[in-house]
């Protein structure tokens, strides 16, 4: 179904989830209101940039596996209550599409909103030749005390083969290595390459990160603001098999590079205060 915005179509969705298809001169994509989840983005003239699992659930109450889930207001398991959903509730909520606009070059500007606890979230997604993502979190002026949150734009990127790519831009940052046991590691001064399950939270990461993928003849650049954490994740063989919504062999084709504010870089807001975290993703040949 056409919307009033050229290039944005509401389709019949999946299992009752509202889904928009994006088809402009600048890019193609898919957006679910469930989790404000951008599930696909392919700038014109390029291969798809975001990865989406063929085994993903598309169901209310469950996160979508791939694209850009939003982790908020906590990252990973809830610190006190493991029964609460991993990575917070924002990716499980139905968001409202508040504003849509089409720029002359075919870039769409889509603004979604929701409320999580005392936080008002505004998320602006601009899929075009580049992909800009901007998450604003405001603590309600009616809140009675400061509150802390963690957030991540949990970006799944499509790669030719995880074993032949590398990542630069994080060489100077120390990181929490979560596997096999959590331990703090000093900056490696080396690009990241993948030979096993990798689950790392890099801290103090203001710099631009580049994913080098010779197999797809491209680099993907992620620059960001308002984020001092970057999470790098690939589940490798055994964990892929343990995840029901992840194909057993899909680990070779993806990597997550997540723009985040987590752990020591979680954000504390005073009532009425807000924080903006943004990422700009570009394909370089
Ligand atoms: C990453 C975490 O960000 O997300 C991993 O660092 C986690 O520990 C992964 O396994 C996927 O999480 P989920 O909840 O979407 O399966």
PDB file of N, CA, C and O in Angstrom, residues 89-136:
ATOM      1  N   UNK A  89      13.765  -3.849  26.733  1.00  0.00           N
ATOM      2  CA  UNK A  89      12.433  -4.043  26.143  1.00  0.00           C
ATOM      3  C   UNK A  89      12.191  -3.241  24.873  1.00  0.00           C
ATOM      4  O   UNK A  89      11.217  -3.496  24.159  1.00  0.00           O
ATOM      5  N   UNK A  90      13.065  -2.276  24.535  1.00  0.00           N
ATOM      6  CA  UNK A  90      12.766  -1.398  23.389  1.00  0.00           C
ATOM      7  C   UNK A  90      12.644  -2.177  22.084  1.00  0.00           C
ATOM      8  O   UNK A  90      11.846  -1.825  21.209  1.00  0.00           O
ATOM      9  N   UNK A  91      13.418  -3.260  21.946  1.00  0.00           N
ATOM     10  CA  UNK A  91      13.366  -4.010  20.678  1.00  0.00           C
ATOM     11  C   UNK A  91      12.140  -4.910  20.581  1.00  0.00           C
ATOM     12  O   UNK A  91      11.931  -5.561  19.560  1.00  0.00           O
ATOM     13  N   UNK A  92      11.371  -4.980  21.690  1.00  0.00           N
ATOM     14  CA  UNK A  92      10.163  -5.814  21.684  1.00  0.00           C
ATOM     15  C   UNK A  92       8.881  -4.994  21.616  1.00  0.00           C
ATOM     16  O   UNK A  92       7.791  -5.547  21.547  1.00  0.00           O
ATOM     17  N   UNK A  93       9.028  -3.685  21.686  1.00  0.00           N
ATOM     18  CA  UNK A  93       7.837  -2.821  21.722  1.00  0.00           C
ATOM     19  C   UNK A  93       7.411  -2.405  20.325  1.00  0.00           C
ATOM     20  O   UNK A  93       8.229  -2.294  19.425  1.00  0.00           O
ATOM     21  N   UNK A  94       6.147  -2.082  20.201  1.00  0.00           N
ATOM     22  CA  UNK A  94       5.627  -1.473  18.979  1.00  0.00           C
ATOM     23  C   UNK A  94       5.906   0.029  19.083  1.00  0.00           C
ATOM     24  O   UNK A  94       5.509   0.660  20.058  1.00  0.00           O
ATOM     25  N   UNK A  95       6.635   0.591  18.123  1.00  0.00           N
ATOM     26  CA  UNK A  95       6.925   2.018  18.113  1.00  0.00           C
ATOM     27  C   UNK A  95       5.908   2.728  17.204  1.00  0.00           C
ATOM     28  O   UNK A  95       5.256   2.094  16.381  1.00  0.00           O
ATOM     29  N   UNK A  96       5.820   4.044  17.391  1.00  0.00           N
ATOM     30  CA  UNK A  96       4.939   4.820  16.500  1.00  0.00           C
ATOM     31  C   UNK A  96       5.786   5.568  15.488  1.00  0.00           C
ATOM     32  O   UNK A  96       6.803   6.169  15.853  1.00  0.00           O
ATOM     33  N   UNK A  97       5.314   5.530  14.229  1.00  0.00           N
ATOM     34  CA  UNK A  97       5.987   6.312  13.189  1.00  0.00           C
ATOM     35  C   UNK A  97       5.397   7.721  13.254  1.00  0.00           C
ATOM     36  O   UNK A  97       4.210   7.916  12.999  1.00  0.00           O
ATOM     37  N   UNK A  98       6.211   8.695  13.636  1.00  0.00           N
ATOM     38  CA  UNK A  98       5.719  10.050  13.894  1.00  0.00           C
ATOM     39  C   UNK A  98       5.856  10.971  12.703  1.00  0.00           C
ATOM     40  O   UNK A  98       5.097  11.903  12.544  1.00  0.00           O
ATOM     41  N   UNK A  99       6.880  10.748  11.913  1.00  0.00           N
ATOM     42  CA  UNK A  99       7.189  11.717  10.863  1.00  0.00           C
ATOM     43  C   UNK A  99       7.872  11.009   9.708  1.00  0.00           C
ATOM     44  O   UNK A  99       8.715  10.126   9.937  1.00  0.00           O
ATOM     45  N   UNK A 100       7.505  11.393   8.484  1.00  0.00           N
ATOM     46  CA  UNK A 100       8.176  10.834   7.308  1.00  0.00           C
ATOM     47  C   UNK A 100       8.444  11.966   6.341  1.00  0.00           C
ATOM     48  O   UNK A 100       7.635  12.894   6.222  1.00  0.00           O
ATOM     49  N   UNK A 101       9.555  11.876   5.671  1.00  0.00           N
ATOM     50  CA  UNK A 101       9.903  12.932   4.724  1.00  0.00           C
ATOM     51  C   UNK A 101      10.814  12.319   3.668  1.00  0.00           C
ATOM     52  O   UNK A 101      11.608  11.428   3.987  1.00  0.00           O
ATOM     53  N   UNK A 102      10.697  12.789   2.430  1.00  0.00           N
ATOM     54  CA  UNK A 102      11.595  12.314   1.370  1.00  0.00           C
ATOM     55  C   UNK A 102      12.433  13.482   0.885  1.00  0.00           C
ATOM     56  O   UNK A 102      11.888  14.524   0.518  1.00  0.00           O
ATOM     57  N   UNK A 103      13.754  13.317   0.935  1.00  0.00           N
ATOM     58  CA  UNK A 103      14.628  14.369   0.408  1.00  0.00           C
ATOM     59  C   UNK A 103      14.735  14.229  -1.111  1.00  0.00           C
ATOM     60  O   UNK A 103      14.429  13.176  -1.672  1.00  0.00           O
ATOM     61  N   UNK A 104      15.229  15.283  -1.757  1.00  0.00           N
ATOM     62  CA  UNK A 104      15.313  15.287  -3.218  1.00  0.00           C
ATOM     63  C   UNK A 104      16.187  14.155  -3.763  1.00  0.00           C
ATOM     64  O   UNK A 104      15.950  13.635  -4.844  1.00  0.00           O
ATOM     65  N   UNK A 105      17.206  13.759  -3.002  1.00  0.00           N
ATOM     66  CA  UNK A 105      18.127  12.719  -3.498  1.00  0.00           C
ATOM     67  C   UNK A 105      17.599  11.308  -3.246  1.00  0.00           C
ATOM     68  O   UNK A 105      18.287  10.331  -3.506  1.00  0.00           O
ATOM     69  N   UNK A 106      16.371  11.176  -2.714  1.00  0.00           N
ATOM     70  CA  UNK A 106      15.800   9.844  -2.475  1.00  0.00           C
ATOM     71  C   UNK A 106      16.026   9.342  -1.056  1.00  0.00           C
ATOM     72  O   UNK A 106      15.577   8.258  -0.703  1.00  0.00           O
ATOM     73  N   UNK A 107      16.724  10.104  -0.233  1.00  0.00           N
ATOM     74  CA  UNK A 107      16.899   9.694   1.165  1.00  0.00           C
ATOM     75  C   UNK A 107      15.599   9.922   1.924  1.00  0.00           C
ATOM     76  O   UNK A 107      15.013  10.998   1.840  1.00  0.00           O
ATOM     77  N   UNK A 108      15.154   8.894   2.645  1.00  0.00           N
ATOM     78  CA  UNK A 108      13.965   9.066   3.479  1.00  0.00           C
ATOM     79  C   UNK A 108      14.395   9.463   4.890  1.00  0.00           C
ATOM     80  O   UNK A 108      15.496   9.126   5.333  1.00  0.00           O
ATOM     81  N   UNK A 109      13.525  10.179   5.561  1.00  0.00           N
ATOM     82  CA  UNK A 109      13.756  10.564   6.957  1.00  0.00           C
ATOM     83  C   UNK A 109      12.557  10.031   7.732  1.00  0.00           C
ATOM     84  O   UNK A 109      11.429  10.473   7.522  1.00  0.00           O
ATOM     85  N   UNK A 110      12.782   9.037   8.566  1.00  0.00           N
ATOM     86  CA  UNK A 110      11.688   8.367   9.268  1.00  0.00           C
ATOM     87  C   UNK A 110      11.908   8.545  10.766  1.00  0.00           C
ATOM     88  O   UNK A 110      12.974   8.181  11.286  1.00  0.00           O
ATOM     89  N   UNK A 111      10.938   9.103  11.432  1.00  0.00           N
ATOM     90  CA  UNK A 111      11.090   9.356  12.870  1.00  0.00           C
ATOM     91  C   UNK A 111      10.096   8.492  13.634  1.00  0.00           C
ATOM     92  O   UNK A 111       8.888   8.531  13.373  1.00  0.00           O
ATOM     93  N   UNK A 112      10.627   7.702  14.567  1.00  0.00           N
ATOM     94  CA  UNK A 112       9.788   6.818  15.383  1.00  0.00           C
ATOM     95  C   UNK A 112       9.938   7.199  16.844  1.00  0.00           C
ATOM     96  O   UNK A 112      10.982   7.711  17.261  1.00  0.00           O
ATOM     97  N   UNK A 113       8.882   6.901  17.605  1.00  0.00           N
ATOM     98  CA  UNK A 113       8.931   7.246  19.029  1.00  0.00           C
ATOM     99  C   UNK A 113       8.334   6.134  19.868  1.00  0.00           C
ATOM    100  O   UNK A 113       7.463   5.404  19.414  1.00  0.00           O
ATOM    101  N   UNK A 114       8.822   6.055  21.098  1.00  0.00           N
ATOM    102  CA  UNK A 114       8.183   5.191  22.082  1.00  0.00           C
ATOM    103  C   UNK A 114       8.584   5.670  23.475  1.00  0.00           C
ATOM    104  O   UNK A 114       9.420   6.562  23.628  1.00  0.00           O
ATOM    105  N   UNK A 115       7.976   5.033  24.470  1.00  0.00           N
ATOM    106  CA  UNK A 115       8.309   5.342  25.861  1.00  0.00           C
ATOM    107  C   UNK A 115       8.733   4.038  26.520  1.00  0.00           C
ATOM    108  O   UNK A 115       8.104   3.002  26.340  1.00  0.00           O
ATOM    109  N   UNK A 116       9.847   4.085  27.240  1.00  0.00           N
ATOM    110  CA  UNK A 116      10.303   2.916  28.015  1.00  0.00           C
ATOM    111  C   UNK A 116      10.518   3.403  29.442  1.00  0.00           C
ATOM    112  O   UNK A 116      11.427   4.197  29.698  1.00  0.00           O
ATOM    113  N   UNK A 117       9.664   2.960  30.361  1.00  0.00           N
ATOM    114  CA  UNK A 117       9.765   3.439  31.749  1.00  0.00           C
ATOM    115  C   UNK A 117       9.624   4.956  31.765  1.00  0.00           C
ATOM    116  O   UNK A 117       8.681   5.516  31.197  1.00  0.00           O
ATOM    117  N   UNK A 118      10.594   5.636  32.370  1.00  0.00           N
ATOM    118  CA  UNK A 118      10.554   7.102  32.433  1.00  0.00           C
ATOM    119  C   UNK A 118      11.275   7.760  31.256  1.00  0.00           C
ATOM    120  O   UNK A 118      11.497   8.966  31.274  1.00  0.00           O
ATOM    121  N   UNK A 119      11.698   6.953  30.276  1.00  0.00           N
ATOM    122  CA  UNK A 119      12.437   7.519  29.140  1.00  0.00           C
ATOM    123  C   UNK A 119      11.539   7.666  27.916  1.00  0.00           C
ATOM    124  O   UNK A 119      10.787   6.746  27.567  1.00  0.00           O
ATOM    125  N   UNK A 120      11.665   8.811  27.273  1.00  0.00           N
ATOM    126  CA  UNK A 120      11.004   9.048  25.986  1.00  0.00           C
ATOM    127  C   UNK A 120      12.079   8.846  24.917  1.00  0.00           C
ATOM    128  O   UNK A 120      13.139   9.478  24.984  1.00  0.00           O
ATOM    129  N   UNK A 121      11.817   7.956  23.960  1.00  0.00           N
ATOM    130  CA  UNK A 121      12.810   7.688  22.915  1.00  0.00           C
ATOM    131  C   UNK A 121      12.333   8.231  21.573  1.00  0.00           C
ATOM    132  O   UNK A 121      11.168   8.061  21.201  1.00  0.00           O
ATOM    133  N   UNK A 122      13.236   8.866  20.859  1.00  0.00           N
ATOM    134  CA  UNK A 122      12.972   9.342  19.503  1.00  0.00           C
ATOM    135  C   UNK A 122      14.088   8.785  18.639  1.00  0.00           C
ATOM    136  O   UNK A 122      15.272   8.927  18.974  1.00  0.00           O
ATOM    137  N   UNK A 123      13.721   8.140  17.539  1.00  0.00           N
ATOM    138  CA  UNK A 123      14.712   7.462  16.703  1.00  0.00           C
ATOM    139  C   UNK A 123      14.516   7.938  15.274  1.00  0.00           C
ATOM    140  O   UNK A 123      13.442   7.763  14.703  1.00  0.00           O
ATOM    141  N   UNK A 124      15.554   8.548  14.727  1.00  0.00           N
ATOM    142  CA  UNK A 124      15.466   9.034  13.343  1.00  0.00           C
ATOM    143  C   UNK A 124      16.354   8.155  12.474  1.00  0.00           C
ATOM    144  O   UNK A 124      17.549   8.015  12.731  1.00  0.00           O
ATOM    145  N   UNK A 125      15.730   7.578  11.459  1.00  0.00           N
ATOM    146  CA  UNK A 125      16.446   6.689  10.533  1.00  0.00           C
ATOM    147  C   UNK A 125      16.426   7.359   9.165  1.00  0.00           C
ATOM    148  O   UNK A 125      15.345   7.705   8.669  1.00  0.00           O
ATOM    149  N   UNK A 126      17.582   7.534   8.554  1.00  0.00           N
ATOM    150  CA  UNK A 126      17.633   8.123   7.199  1.00  0.00           C
ATOM    151  C   UNK A 126      18.342   7.160   6.264  1.00  0.00           C
ATOM    152  O   UNK A 126      19.580   7.202   6.133  1.00  0.00           O
ATOM    153  N   UNK A 127      17.577   6.270   5.623  1.00  0.00           N
ATOM    154  CA  UNK A 127      18.204   5.357   4.671  1.00  0.00           C
ATOM    155  C   UNK A 127      18.307   6.029   3.309  1.00  0.00           C
ATOM    156  O   UNK A 127      17.308   6.472   2.742  1.00  0.00           O
ATOM    157  N   UNK A 128      19.506   6.136   2.788  1.00  0.00           N
ATOM    158  CA  UNK A 128      19.752   6.728   1.475  1.00  0.00           C
ATOM    159  C   UNK A 128      21.034   6.132   0.955  1.00  0.00           C
ATOM    160  O   UNK A 128      21.326   4.957   1.232  1.00  0.00           O
ATOM    161  N   UNK A 129      21.843   6.913   0.253  1.00  0.00           N
ATOM    162  CA  UNK A 129      23.152   6.429  -0.188  1.00  0.00           C
ATOM    163  C   UNK A 129      24.007   6.100   1.038  1.00  0.00           C
ATOM    164  O   UNK A 129      24.857   5.213   1.010  1.00  0.00           O
ATOM    165  N   UNK A 130      23.776   6.823   2.130  1.00  0.00           N
ATOM    166  CA  UNK A 130      24.369   6.511   3.433  1.00  0.00           C
ATOM    167  C   UNK A 130      23.213   6.177   4.373  1.00  0.00           C
ATOM    168  O   UNK A 130      22.064   6.494   4.066  1.00  0.00           O
ATOM    169  N   UNK A 131      23.537   5.591   5.499  1.00  0.00           N
ATOM    170  CA  UNK A 131      22.492   5.321   6.494  1.00  0.00           C
ATOM    171  C   UNK A 131      22.830   6.072   7.770  1.00  0.00           C
ATOM    172  O   UNK A 131      23.873   5.832   8.383  1.00  0.00           O
ATOM    173  N   UNK A 132      21.926   6.987   8.128  1.00  0.00           N
ATOM    174  CA  UNK A 132      22.142   7.710   9.372  1.00  0.00           C
ATOM    175  C   UNK A 132      21.104   7.241  10.391  1.00  0.00           C
ATOM    176  O   UNK A 132      19.913   7.101  10.072  1.00  0.00           O
ATOM    177  N   UNK A 133      21.559   6.971  11.602  1.00  0.00           N
ATOM    178  CA  UNK A 133      20.699   6.493  12.694  1.00  0.00           C
ATOM    179  C   UNK A 133      20.941   7.394  13.887  1.00  0.00           C
ATOM    180  O   UNK A 133      22.097   7.617  14.269  1.00  0.00           O
ATOM    181  N   UNK A 134      19.865   7.903  14.480  1.00  0.00           N
ATOM    182  CA  UNK A 134      20.045   8.835  15.598  1.00  0.00           C
ATOM    183  C   UNK A 134      19.022   8.521  16.685  1.00  0.00           C
ATOM    184  O   UNK A 134      17.817   8.594  16.437  1.00  0.00           O
ATOM    185  N   UNK A 135      19.517   8.164  17.848  1.00  0.00           N
ATOM    186  CA  UNK A 135      18.623   7.793  18.952  1.00  0.00           C
ATOM    187  C   UNK A 135      18.722   8.844  20.054  1.00  0.00           C
ATOM    188  O   UNK A 135      19.791   9.042  20.632  1.00  0.00           O
ATOM    189  N   UNK A 136      17.604   9.509  20.324  1.00  0.00           N
ATOM    190  CA  UNK A 136      17.550  10.496  21.407  1.00  0.00           C
ATOM    191  C   UNK A 136      16.766   9.905  22.571  1.00  0.00           C
ATOM    192  O   UNK A 136      15.648   9.406  22.373  1.00  0.00           O
TER     193      UNK A 136
END
